Short mmCIF file of C-alpha atoms in Angstrom, two decimals:
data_model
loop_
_atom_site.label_atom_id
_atom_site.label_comp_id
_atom_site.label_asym_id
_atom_site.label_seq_id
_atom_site.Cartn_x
_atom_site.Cartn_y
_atom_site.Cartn_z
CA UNK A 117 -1.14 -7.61 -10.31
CA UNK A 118 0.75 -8.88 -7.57
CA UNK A 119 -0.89 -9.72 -4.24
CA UNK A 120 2.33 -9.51 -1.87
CA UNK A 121 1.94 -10.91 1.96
CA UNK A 122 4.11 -10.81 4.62
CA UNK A 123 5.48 -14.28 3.97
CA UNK A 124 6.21 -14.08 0.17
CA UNK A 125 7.85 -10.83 1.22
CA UNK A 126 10.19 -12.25 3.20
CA UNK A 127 10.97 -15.26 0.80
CA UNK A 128 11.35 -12.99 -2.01
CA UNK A 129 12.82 -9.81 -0.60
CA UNK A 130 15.89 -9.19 1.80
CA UNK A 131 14.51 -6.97 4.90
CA UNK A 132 16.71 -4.23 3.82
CA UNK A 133 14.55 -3.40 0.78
CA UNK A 134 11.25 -0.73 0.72
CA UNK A 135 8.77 -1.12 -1.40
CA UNK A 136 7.33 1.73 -3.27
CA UNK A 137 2.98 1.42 -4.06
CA UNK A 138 2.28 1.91 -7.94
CA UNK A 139 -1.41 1.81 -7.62
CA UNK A 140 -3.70 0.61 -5.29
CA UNK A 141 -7.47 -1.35 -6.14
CA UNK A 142 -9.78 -1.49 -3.61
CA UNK A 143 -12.51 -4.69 -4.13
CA UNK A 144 -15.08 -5.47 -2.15
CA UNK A 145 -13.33 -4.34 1.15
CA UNK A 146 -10.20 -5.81 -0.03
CA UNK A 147 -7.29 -4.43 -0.40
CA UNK A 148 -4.82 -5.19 -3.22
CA UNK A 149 -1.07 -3.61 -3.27
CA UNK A 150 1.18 -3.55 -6.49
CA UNK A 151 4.76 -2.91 -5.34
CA UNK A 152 7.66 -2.09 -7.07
CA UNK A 153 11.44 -2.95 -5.65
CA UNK A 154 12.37 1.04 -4.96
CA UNK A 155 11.41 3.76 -2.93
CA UNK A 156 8.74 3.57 -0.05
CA UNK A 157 5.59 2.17 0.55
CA UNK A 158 3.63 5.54 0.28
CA UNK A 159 0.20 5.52 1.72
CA UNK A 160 -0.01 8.79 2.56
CA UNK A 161 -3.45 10.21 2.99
CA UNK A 162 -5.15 6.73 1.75
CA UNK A 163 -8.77 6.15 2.88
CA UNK A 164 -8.21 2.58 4.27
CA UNK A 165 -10.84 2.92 6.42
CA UNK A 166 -12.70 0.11 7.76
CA UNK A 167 -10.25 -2.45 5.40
CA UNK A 168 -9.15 -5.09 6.04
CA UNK A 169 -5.14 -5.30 5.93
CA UNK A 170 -4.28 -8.62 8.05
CA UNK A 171 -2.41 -9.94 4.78
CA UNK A 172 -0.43 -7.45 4.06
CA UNK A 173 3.11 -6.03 5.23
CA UNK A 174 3.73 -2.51 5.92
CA UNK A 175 7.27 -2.79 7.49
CA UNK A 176 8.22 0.60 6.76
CA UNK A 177 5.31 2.17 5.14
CA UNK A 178 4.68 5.83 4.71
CA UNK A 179 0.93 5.99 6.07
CA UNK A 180 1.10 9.53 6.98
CA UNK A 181 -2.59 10.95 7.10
CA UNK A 182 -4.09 8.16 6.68
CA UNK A 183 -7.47 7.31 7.45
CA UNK A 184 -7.57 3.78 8.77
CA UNK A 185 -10.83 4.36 10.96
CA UNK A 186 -12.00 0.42 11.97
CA UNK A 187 -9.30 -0.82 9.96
CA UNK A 188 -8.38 -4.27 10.85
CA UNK A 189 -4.87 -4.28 11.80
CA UNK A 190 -4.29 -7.74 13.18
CA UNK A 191 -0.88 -9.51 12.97
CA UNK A 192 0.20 -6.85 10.97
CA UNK A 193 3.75 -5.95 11.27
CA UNK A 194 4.29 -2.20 11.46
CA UNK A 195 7.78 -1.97 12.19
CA UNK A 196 9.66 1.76 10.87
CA UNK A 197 6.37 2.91 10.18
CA UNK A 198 5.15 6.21 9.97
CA UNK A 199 1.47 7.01 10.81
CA UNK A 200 2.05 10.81 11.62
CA UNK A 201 -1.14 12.20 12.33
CA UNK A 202 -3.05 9.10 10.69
CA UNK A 203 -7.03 8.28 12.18
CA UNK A 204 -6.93 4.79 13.74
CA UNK A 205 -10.39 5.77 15.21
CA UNK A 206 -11.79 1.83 16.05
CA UNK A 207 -8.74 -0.05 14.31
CA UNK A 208 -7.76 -3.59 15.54
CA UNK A 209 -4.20 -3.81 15.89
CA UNK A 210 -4.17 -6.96 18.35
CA UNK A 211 -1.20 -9.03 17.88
CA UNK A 212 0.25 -6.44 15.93
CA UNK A 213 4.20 -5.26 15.80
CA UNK A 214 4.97 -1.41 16.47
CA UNK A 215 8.48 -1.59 16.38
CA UNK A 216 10.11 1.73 16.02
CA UNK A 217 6.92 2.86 14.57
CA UNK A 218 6.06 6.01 13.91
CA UNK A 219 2.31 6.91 16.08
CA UNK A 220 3.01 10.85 16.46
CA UNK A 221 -0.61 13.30 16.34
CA UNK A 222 -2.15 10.14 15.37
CA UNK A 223 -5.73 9.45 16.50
CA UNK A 224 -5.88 6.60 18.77
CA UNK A 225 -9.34 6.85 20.19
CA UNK A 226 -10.97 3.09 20.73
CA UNK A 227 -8.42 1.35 19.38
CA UNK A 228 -7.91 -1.90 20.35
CA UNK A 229 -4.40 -2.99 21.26
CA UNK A 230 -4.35 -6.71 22.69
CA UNK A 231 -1.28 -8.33 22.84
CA UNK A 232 0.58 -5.36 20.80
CA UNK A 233 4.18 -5.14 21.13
CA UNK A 234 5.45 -2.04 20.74
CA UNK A 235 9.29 -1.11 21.16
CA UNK A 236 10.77 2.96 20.56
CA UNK A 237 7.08 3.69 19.54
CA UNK A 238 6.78 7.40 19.37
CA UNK A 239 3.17 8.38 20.91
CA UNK A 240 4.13 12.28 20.99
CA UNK A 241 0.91 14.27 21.07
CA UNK A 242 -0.84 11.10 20.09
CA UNK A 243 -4.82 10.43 21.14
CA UNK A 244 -5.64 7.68 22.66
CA UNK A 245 -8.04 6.66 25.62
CA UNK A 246 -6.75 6.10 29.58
CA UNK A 247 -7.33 2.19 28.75
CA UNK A 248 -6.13 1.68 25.13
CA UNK A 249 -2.81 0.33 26.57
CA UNK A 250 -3.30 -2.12 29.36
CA UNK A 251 -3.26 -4.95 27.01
CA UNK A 252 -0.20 -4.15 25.53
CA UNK A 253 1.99 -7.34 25.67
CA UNK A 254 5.28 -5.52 25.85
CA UNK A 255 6.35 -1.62 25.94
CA UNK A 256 9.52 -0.55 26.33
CA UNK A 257 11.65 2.48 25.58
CA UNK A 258 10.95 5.97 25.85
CA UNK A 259 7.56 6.21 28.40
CA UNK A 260 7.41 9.91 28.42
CA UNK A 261 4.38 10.05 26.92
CA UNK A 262 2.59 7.73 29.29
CA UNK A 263 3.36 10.97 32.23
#
């Protein structure tokens, strides 16, 4: 089993390339990914809830569904992906990196968002309460949704 982080990522794969999930083993509250080099990341519909996911990189992941309820989210780069209609009831995603990420239907109730940057993050018909964003470190693109 591999145990791939953001770092070794980078190191050992160009930017370009999406990983694809073979199987997933949950420990203890830990989460484990085996990747291979093809396809997406697919994590769609995966009970993630209340796990903790700081160590892992999901540039680009496919976490459509998903129920990441108290997840903890932090310093996790999230960049291209999409969590259509995923539950982030509770989930820490301080410090983390929406860019071009994919929040649409998704259930932001309580989450906490300090010093997020988000960029062309698509909120449509997202959840989320008045104060989820005023610790946002930077938003910019399309504010339609903020209306």
């Amino acid at each position: 089993m591999i145990n791939v982080t953001k770092q070794s990522c980078r190191r050992s794969f160009s930017f370009a390339l999406i990983f694809t999930i073979s199987f997933i083993m949950i420990i203890n509250s830990t989460v484990t990914f085996s990747y291979a080099d093809h396809d997406v990341l697919d994590l769609r519909d995966a009970d993630l809830s209340g796990k903790d996911l700081r160590k892992h990189w999901l540039v680009g992941a496919d976490l459509r569904g998903a129920d990441l309820r108290g997840a903890d989210l932090r310093n996790v780069d999230l960049s291209g992906a999409d969590l259509t209609g995923a539950d982030l009831t509770g989930a820490d995603l301080s410090y983390a990196e929406l860019f071009k990420t994919n929040l649409s239907y998704a259930d932001l109730t309580d989450v906490r968002l300090v010093n997020t940057e988000m960029y062309k993050t698509n909120l449509f018909g997202a959840t989320y309460t008045e104060y989820a964003f005023r610790h946002v470190f930077k938003i910019s693109g399309d504010q339609s949704w903020r209306e």
